[in-house]
């Protein structure tokens, strides 16, 4: 076998001085090796010469079918591998149909013809890549169990039940009710180990088909290298005492059963190039590779649900729940249904809801809709509402849409729509509920939740407002809202809004609609403090900024953007004055920075947000708060001691 015939760090070419022999030269166009490789590319790199030799020999012995009009005396000048179609036979073998382009040269000139070379790969036996060759004129290639170019099965949703049943019948034929992931792993000859797999708990489990070193973390989240034996499933330490560990183990068992060919290909490729195979979560590079891994995860997630919740058992449990309901089911009944399936099969609430949907009960689509850190209020979804669409979006998802869609940005700025509980809804009293004391929006009306199509914008999933009409402040402000223990922390209604709302505003922050004052930054700070009637200590109490920092601002010294924004929030400055102050401080928003987009969102969508609410929102979204409140706490403690 020859490595890197047409591509790679080294390429092999015919030696012009020694006919029939070849030499290796460095490939000047080669920069790096891909992290994962498709089987078609693997064939191009390693077997182009072999396919060429096979086709030339078949032609020399008169066994190669020729296109009409091609003389038998025509010579083959070149053979290239164009594409491949692969048909899964079982876990460890598949049929190959490799499309090659053959260039013939005769007295009439040069002619290209495509051939289909059939073969078979078998991991535990003798493989033969070149069994026969046929003329290929782009006719349909029938594959009973097709694989993509990375050897990942191409499946339709209706096949998930079949594969799940295959796994159950082969490894856990007597299992009923809650499925024990450890029993399934043991039946598949895999051992299970616990380790802390990530700092933020984003990695729940890993499949280790071959012995290797894996990066894990100790209890202080310091990196460690762990030697792991082959055929091991690693489960995150945080799941050890939870039922979720079974789903994580079953998920990896599905990978081992269904995606064995993918793992074998990548392992073999890595041995050839002399590098250790990357861990599963490292397989994110080109768009094609990301699509491949995403598809593998989609299959594993879905089939895991089908294993844990078989169709017959789950339908029986669902119908049993409905039998206990008197009258037409309402939201409480659907919540109870989801929780019933969750408890019976030992799965997550999300998995239970997805399985109920897959079995045809679309009424639960608007129940238990999770949005970043909490559930939004339940709502109805029409039966014909597209599966890839949603009414509920997080701030991060909306930010991307706002940045790319001018029409959506115009709607947001028009004031016609308002963000409520994860939804962009028409700003009309018919659809929104306001707090009677502060007149802030706290949720959707009952009518709105039953008529989402009438009042809410829907978004297409591609993996995905509260608009405040500002008024310019006058010379002296009204009395500022007091900072109390109650409004220093998020209420449930505010938490739902703040944790779920983020979008990118206009690329340009905008310009003042009136001529800016000639005062420099320090004079502007003093001006706003005087018109609000606040001392340095009072600004410090309201903002969490240090006394020295505020004094520096009054002196006109350079400060950070976040400091200026905290000052503006503490004084409840109107938009025109906030922009003016930012210009004088020579700070501006960077719309490419996710944190800055969140800052812009808060000011654009929420009236008079306190610094402390903003800090809590930033922390929940994973960003650094504007102020740490350390100096304020110390100063208040001193005041209390002196008193």
Short mmCIF file of C-alpha atoms in Angstrom, two decimals, residues 209-484:
data_model
loop_
_atom_site.label_atom_id
_atom_site.label_comp_id
_atom_site.label_asym_id
_atom_site.label_seq_id
_atom_site.Cartn_x
_atom_site.Cartn_y
_atom_site.Cartn_z
CA UNK A 209 -12.68 2.20 21.81
CA UNK A 210 -8.88 1.83 22.07
CA UNK A 211 -6.36 2.31 24.86
CA UNK A 212 -5.30 5.93 25.10
CA UNK A 213 -4.56 8.90 27.34
CA UNK A 214 -7.54 11.15 28.11
CA UNK A 215 -7.61 14.64 29.61
CA UNK A 216 -9.69 14.82 32.80
CA UNK A 217 -9.90 17.20 35.78
CA UNK A 218 -9.40 16.82 39.51
CA UNK A 219 -11.74 18.27 42.15
CA UNK A 220 -10.01 21.64 41.80
CA UNK A 221 -10.51 21.53 37.99
CA UNK A 222 -6.81 21.13 37.27
CA UNK A 223 -6.00 19.13 34.14
CA UNK A 224 -4.81 15.57 34.54
CA UNK A 225 -3.88 12.80 32.11
CA UNK A 226 -5.70 9.52 32.67
CA UNK A 227 -4.63 6.23 31.10
CA UNK A 228 -7.76 4.47 29.89
CA UNK A 229 -7.97 0.88 28.69
CA UNK A 230 -9.67 0.00 25.43
CA UNK A 231 -13.43 -0.60 25.32
CA UNK A 232 -14.15 1.86 28.12
CA UNK A 233 -17.00 4.31 28.63
CA UNK A 234 -16.06 7.33 30.72
CA UNK A 235 -18.94 8.99 32.60
CA UNK A 236 -18.70 12.40 34.23
CA UNK A 237 -18.24 12.27 38.00
CA UNK A 238 -21.23 14.58 38.52
CA UNK A 239 -23.61 11.88 37.23
CA UNK A 240 -22.48 9.17 39.64
CA UNK A 241 -25.44 9.56 42.00
CA UNK A 242 -27.99 10.47 39.32
CA UNK A 243 -30.24 8.40 37.06
CA UNK A 244 -28.87 10.41 34.12
CA UNK A 245 -25.75 8.22 34.15
CA UNK A 246 -27.74 5.39 32.55
CA UNK A 247 -28.74 7.56 29.58
CA UNK A 248 -25.12 8.69 29.19
CA UNK A 249 -23.86 5.09 29.17
CA UNK A 250 -26.57 3.94 26.74
CA UNK A 251 -25.72 6.91 24.50
CA UNK A 252 -22.10 5.73 24.23
CA UNK A 253 -23.23 2.13 23.69
CA UNK A 254 -25.23 3.33 20.68
CA UNK A 255 -22.08 5.00 19.32
CA UNK A 256 -20.15 1.75 19.83
CA UNK A 257 -22.83 -0.28 18.03
CA UNK A 258 -23.73 2.08 15.22
CA UNK A 259 -20.56 4.08 14.58
CA UNK A 260 -17.89 1.43 14.97
CA UNK A 261 -16.79 1.83 11.34
CA UNK A 262 -16.28 5.58 11.84
CA UNK A 263 -14.09 5.05 14.91
CA UNK A 264 -12.10 2.28 13.21
CA UNK A 265 -11.40 4.45 10.16
CA UNK A 266 -10.19 7.39 12.27
CA UNK A 267 -8.03 5.10 14.43
CA UNK A 268 -6.40 3.48 11.40
CA UNK A 269 -5.83 6.86 9.78
CA UNK A 270 -4.15 8.14 12.95
CA UNK A 271 -1.83 5.15 13.10
CA UNK A 272 -0.74 5.83 9.53
CA UNK A 273 0.12 9.47 10.18
CA UNK A 274 1.65 8.69 13.57
CA UNK A 275 -0.69 10.75 15.72
CA UNK A 276 -2.98 9.78 18.58
CA UNK A 277 -6.68 9.94 17.74
CA UNK A 278 -8.33 13.09 19.13
CA UNK A 279 -11.04 12.80 21.73
CA UNK A 280 -14.61 12.76 20.48
CA UNK A 281 -15.34 16.38 21.40
CA UNK A 282 -12.32 17.49 19.36
CA UNK A 283 -13.95 16.43 16.08
CA UNK A 284 -15.15 19.91 15.14
CA UNK A 285 -13.29 21.42 12.23
CA UNK A 286 -14.62 21.83 8.70
CA UNK A 287 -18.37 22.29 8.10
CA UNK A 288 -18.54 18.78 6.63
CA UNK A 289 -16.84 17.31 9.69
CA UNK A 290 -19.11 19.23 12.06
CA UNK A 291 -22.12 17.98 10.11
CA UNK A 292 -20.84 14.42 10.40
CA UNK A 293 -20.38 14.61 14.18
CA UNK A 294 -23.70 16.42 14.65
CA UNK A 295 -25.46 13.65 12.75
CA UNK A 296 -23.76 10.99 14.90
CA UNK A 297 -24.91 12.78 18.05
CA UNK A 298 -28.45 13.15 16.71
CA UNK A 299 -28.61 9.41 16.01
CA UNK A 300 -27.19 8.46 19.41
CA UNK A 301 -29.56 10.81 21.28
CA UNK A 302 -32.64 9.58 19.42
CA UNK A 303 -31.84 5.87 19.58
CA UNK A 304 -31.01 6.18 23.29
CA UNK A 305 -34.56 7.44 23.85
CA UNK A 306 -35.96 4.56 21.80
CA UNK A 307 -33.98 2.04 23.84
CA UNK A 308 -35.06 3.51 27.16
CA UNK A 309 -38.67 4.08 26.06
CA UNK A 310 -39.77 1.35 23.61
CA UNK A 311 -42.77 2.27 21.51
CA UNK A 312 -45.27 -0.28 22.86
CA UNK A 313 -44.41 0.24 26.53
CA UNK A 314 -44.36 4.03 26.20
CA UNK A 315 -47.65 4.23 24.30
CA UNK A 316 -49.27 2.02 26.93
CA UNK A 317 -48.00 4.31 29.69
CA UNK A 318 -49.21 7.44 27.85
CA UNK A 319 -52.68 6.02 27.28
CA UNK A 320 -52.80 4.97 30.93
CA UNK A 321 -52.13 8.58 31.96
CA UNK A 322 -54.87 9.88 29.66
CA UNK A 323 -57.34 7.34 31.07
CA UNK A 324 -57.01 9.04 34.46
CA UNK A 325 -57.82 12.49 33.03
CA UNK A 326 -61.39 13.72 33.27
CA UNK A 327 -62.43 15.94 30.37
CA UNK A 328 -60.11 17.64 27.91
CA UNK A 329 -56.42 17.61 28.99
CA UNK A 330 -54.97 20.96 30.03
CA UNK A 331 -51.39 22.15 30.60
CA UNK A 332 -51.28 20.65 34.09
CA UNK A 333 -52.32 17.29 32.66
CA UNK A 334 -49.60 17.39 30.00
CA UNK A 335 -47.03 18.32 32.65
CA UNK A 336 -48.16 15.33 34.69
CA UNK A 337 -47.91 13.12 31.59
CA UNK A 338 -44.31 14.16 30.92
CA UNK A 339 -43.37 13.64 34.56
CA UNK A 340 -45.10 10.25 34.59
CA UNK A 341 -43.04 9.00 31.62
CA UNK A 342 -39.92 10.53 33.15
CA UNK A 343 -40.41 8.61 36.39
CA UNK A 344 -41.49 5.31 34.85
CA UNK A 345 -38.48 4.98 32.53
CA UNK A 346 -35.89 6.87 34.61
CA UNK A 347 -35.17 9.46 31.91
CA UNK A 348 -34.84 13.22 31.85
CA UNK A 349 -37.88 15.44 31.43
CA UNK A 350 -36.52 16.57 28.03
CA UNK A 351 -36.13 12.97 26.82
CA UNK A 352 -39.63 12.07 28.03
CA UNK A 353 -41.14 15.03 26.19
CA UNK A 354 -39.21 14.26 22.99
CA UNK A 355 -40.37 10.64 23.05
CA UNK A 356 -44.01 11.66 23.57
CA UNK A 357 -43.69 14.00 20.59
CA UNK A 358 -42.11 11.27 18.46
CA UNK A 359 -45.07 9.00 19.22
CA UNK A 360 -47.53 11.58 17.89
CA UNK A 361 -48.76 13.62 20.85
CA UNK A 362 -47.81 17.05 19.51
CA UNK A 363 -49.89 18.80 22.20
CA UNK A 364 -46.88 18.70 24.55
CA UNK A 365 -44.70 20.92 22.32
CA UNK A 366 -45.39 24.04 24.37
CA UNK A 367 -45.07 22.29 27.75
CA UNK A 368 -41.85 22.44 29.78
CA UNK A 369 -40.02 24.55 27.17
CA UNK A 370 -36.54 25.13 28.56
CA UNK A 371 -34.80 28.40 27.78
CA UNK A 372 -31.17 28.68 28.94
CA UNK A 373 -31.67 28.39 32.70
CA UNK A 374 -35.37 27.84 33.30
CA UNK A 375 -38.74 26.86 31.88
CA UNK A 376 -40.96 29.44 30.24
CA UNK A 377 -44.70 29.45 30.86
CA UNK A 378 -46.63 26.72 29.04
CA UNK A 379 -48.37 27.57 25.78
CA UNK A 380 -50.30 25.94 22.93
CA UNK A 381 -48.66 25.04 19.61
CA UNK A 382 -50.72 24.44 16.48
CA UNK A 383 -50.54 20.95 14.98
CA UNK A 384 -49.29 22.36 11.66
CA UNK A 385 -46.51 24.39 13.31
CA UNK A 386 -43.24 23.28 11.60
CA UNK A 387 -41.02 20.96 13.63
CA UNK A 388 -37.93 23.05 12.94
CA UNK A 389 -39.54 26.26 14.24
CA UNK A 390 -40.00 27.67 17.72
CA UNK A 391 -41.58 30.59 19.51
CA UNK A 392 -39.00 30.51 22.33
CA UNK A 393 -35.46 31.77 21.92
CA UNK A 394 -32.61 32.68 24.25
CA UNK A 395 -30.84 35.97 24.09
CA UNK A 396 -27.75 34.41 22.51
CA UNK A 397 -29.78 32.99 19.62
CA UNK A 398 -31.68 36.22 19.08
CA UNK A 399 -28.41 38.17 18.97
CA UNK A 400 -27.27 36.21 15.92
CA UNK A 401 -30.59 36.70 14.14
CA UNK A 402 -30.61 40.42 14.94
CA UNK A 403 -27.10 40.80 13.55
CA UNK A 404 -27.93 39.04 10.28
CA UNK A 405 -31.53 40.07 9.62
CA UNK A 406 -32.30 43.74 8.98
CA UNK A 407 -36.04 43.05 8.92
CA UNK A 408 -35.95 41.58 12.41
CA UNK A 409 -33.83 44.47 13.68
CA UNK A 410 -36.36 46.92 12.24
CA UNK A 411 -39.21 45.11 14.00
CA UNK A 412 -37.38 45.30 17.31
CA UNK A 413 -36.75 49.01 16.97
CA UNK A 414 -40.27 49.75 15.78
CA UNK A 415 -41.68 49.22 19.28
CA UNK A 416 -44.45 47.00 17.90
CA UNK A 417 -43.05 43.95 19.66
CA UNK A 418 -41.98 43.29 23.22
CA UNK A 419 -39.89 40.47 24.71
CA UNK A 420 -41.77 38.50 27.36
CA UNK A 421 -40.78 35.19 28.97
CA UNK A 422 -38.65 34.05 26.05
CA UNK A 423 -41.08 35.22 23.33
CA UNK A 424 -41.23 38.18 20.97
CA UNK A 425 -44.88 39.21 21.23
CA UNK A 426 -47.03 42.07 19.97
CA UNK A 427 -46.90 44.98 22.41
CA UNK A 428 -50.62 45.07 23.16
CA UNK A 429 -52.47 44.77 26.46
CA UNK A 430 -54.40 41.85 25.03
CA UNK A 431 -51.24 39.74 25.04
CA UNK A 432 -49.10 40.98 27.95
CA UNK A 433 -49.49 41.24 31.72
CA UNK A 434 -47.93 44.20 33.56
CA UNK A 435 -47.02 44.57 37.19
CA UNK A 436 -49.66 46.92 38.70
CA UNK A 437 -47.08 48.77 40.84
CA UNK A 438 -44.10 49.28 38.52
CA UNK A 439 -45.95 48.74 35.19
CA UNK A 440 -43.23 46.41 33.94
CA UNK A 441 -44.14 43.45 31.76
CA UNK A 442 -44.10 40.19 33.73
CA UNK A 443 -45.65 37.62 31.39
CA UNK A 444 -48.02 36.60 28.64
CA UNK A 445 -51.77 36.67 29.12
CA UNK A 446 -53.73 33.43 29.17
CA UNK A 447 -55.18 34.40 25.81
CA UNK A 448 -51.71 34.90 24.29
CA UNK A 449 -50.51 31.52 25.50
CA UNK A 450 -53.49 29.89 23.79
CA UNK A 451 -53.01 31.92 20.56
CA UNK A 452 -49.24 32.04 19.96
CA UNK A 453 -49.58 32.18 16.18
CA UNK A 454 -51.68 35.32 16.51
CA UNK A 455 -49.29 37.37 18.61
CA UNK A 456 -45.75 35.86 18.67
CA UNK A 457 -42.97 35.78 16.11
CA UNK A 458 -41.73 32.31 15.23
CA UNK A 459 -38.11 31.47 14.47
CA UNK A 460 -36.64 28.69 12.40
CA UNK A 461 -34.15 26.58 14.30
CA UNK A 462 -30.67 26.72 12.83
CA UNK A 463 -28.42 25.31 15.03
CA UNK A 464 -31.80 29.63 18.05
CA UNK A 465 -38.62 42.11 23.27
CA UNK A 466 -39.05 44.11 25.33
CA UNK A 467 -38.63 47.42 23.50
CA UNK A 468 -38.49 50.57 25.58
CA UNK A 469 -39.53 53.88 24.06
CA UNK A 470 -36.97 56.30 25.45
CA UNK A 471 -37.72 59.91 26.33
CA UNK A 472 -35.03 62.54 26.62
CA UNK A 473 -34.40 63.72 30.16
CA UNK A 474 -34.96 67.32 31.17
CA UNK A 475 -32.54 69.45 33.13
CA UNK A 476 -33.45 68.00 36.53
CA UNK A 477 -34.42 64.35 36.91
CA UNK A 478 -37.34 63.01 38.87
CA UNK A 479 -36.61 61.18 42.09
CA UNK A 480 -34.47 58.11 41.46
CA UNK A 481 -35.76 54.65 42.30
CA UNK A 482 -34.31 53.63 45.67
CA UNK A 483 -31.87 50.70 45.82
CA UNK A 484 -33.36 48.24 48.31
#
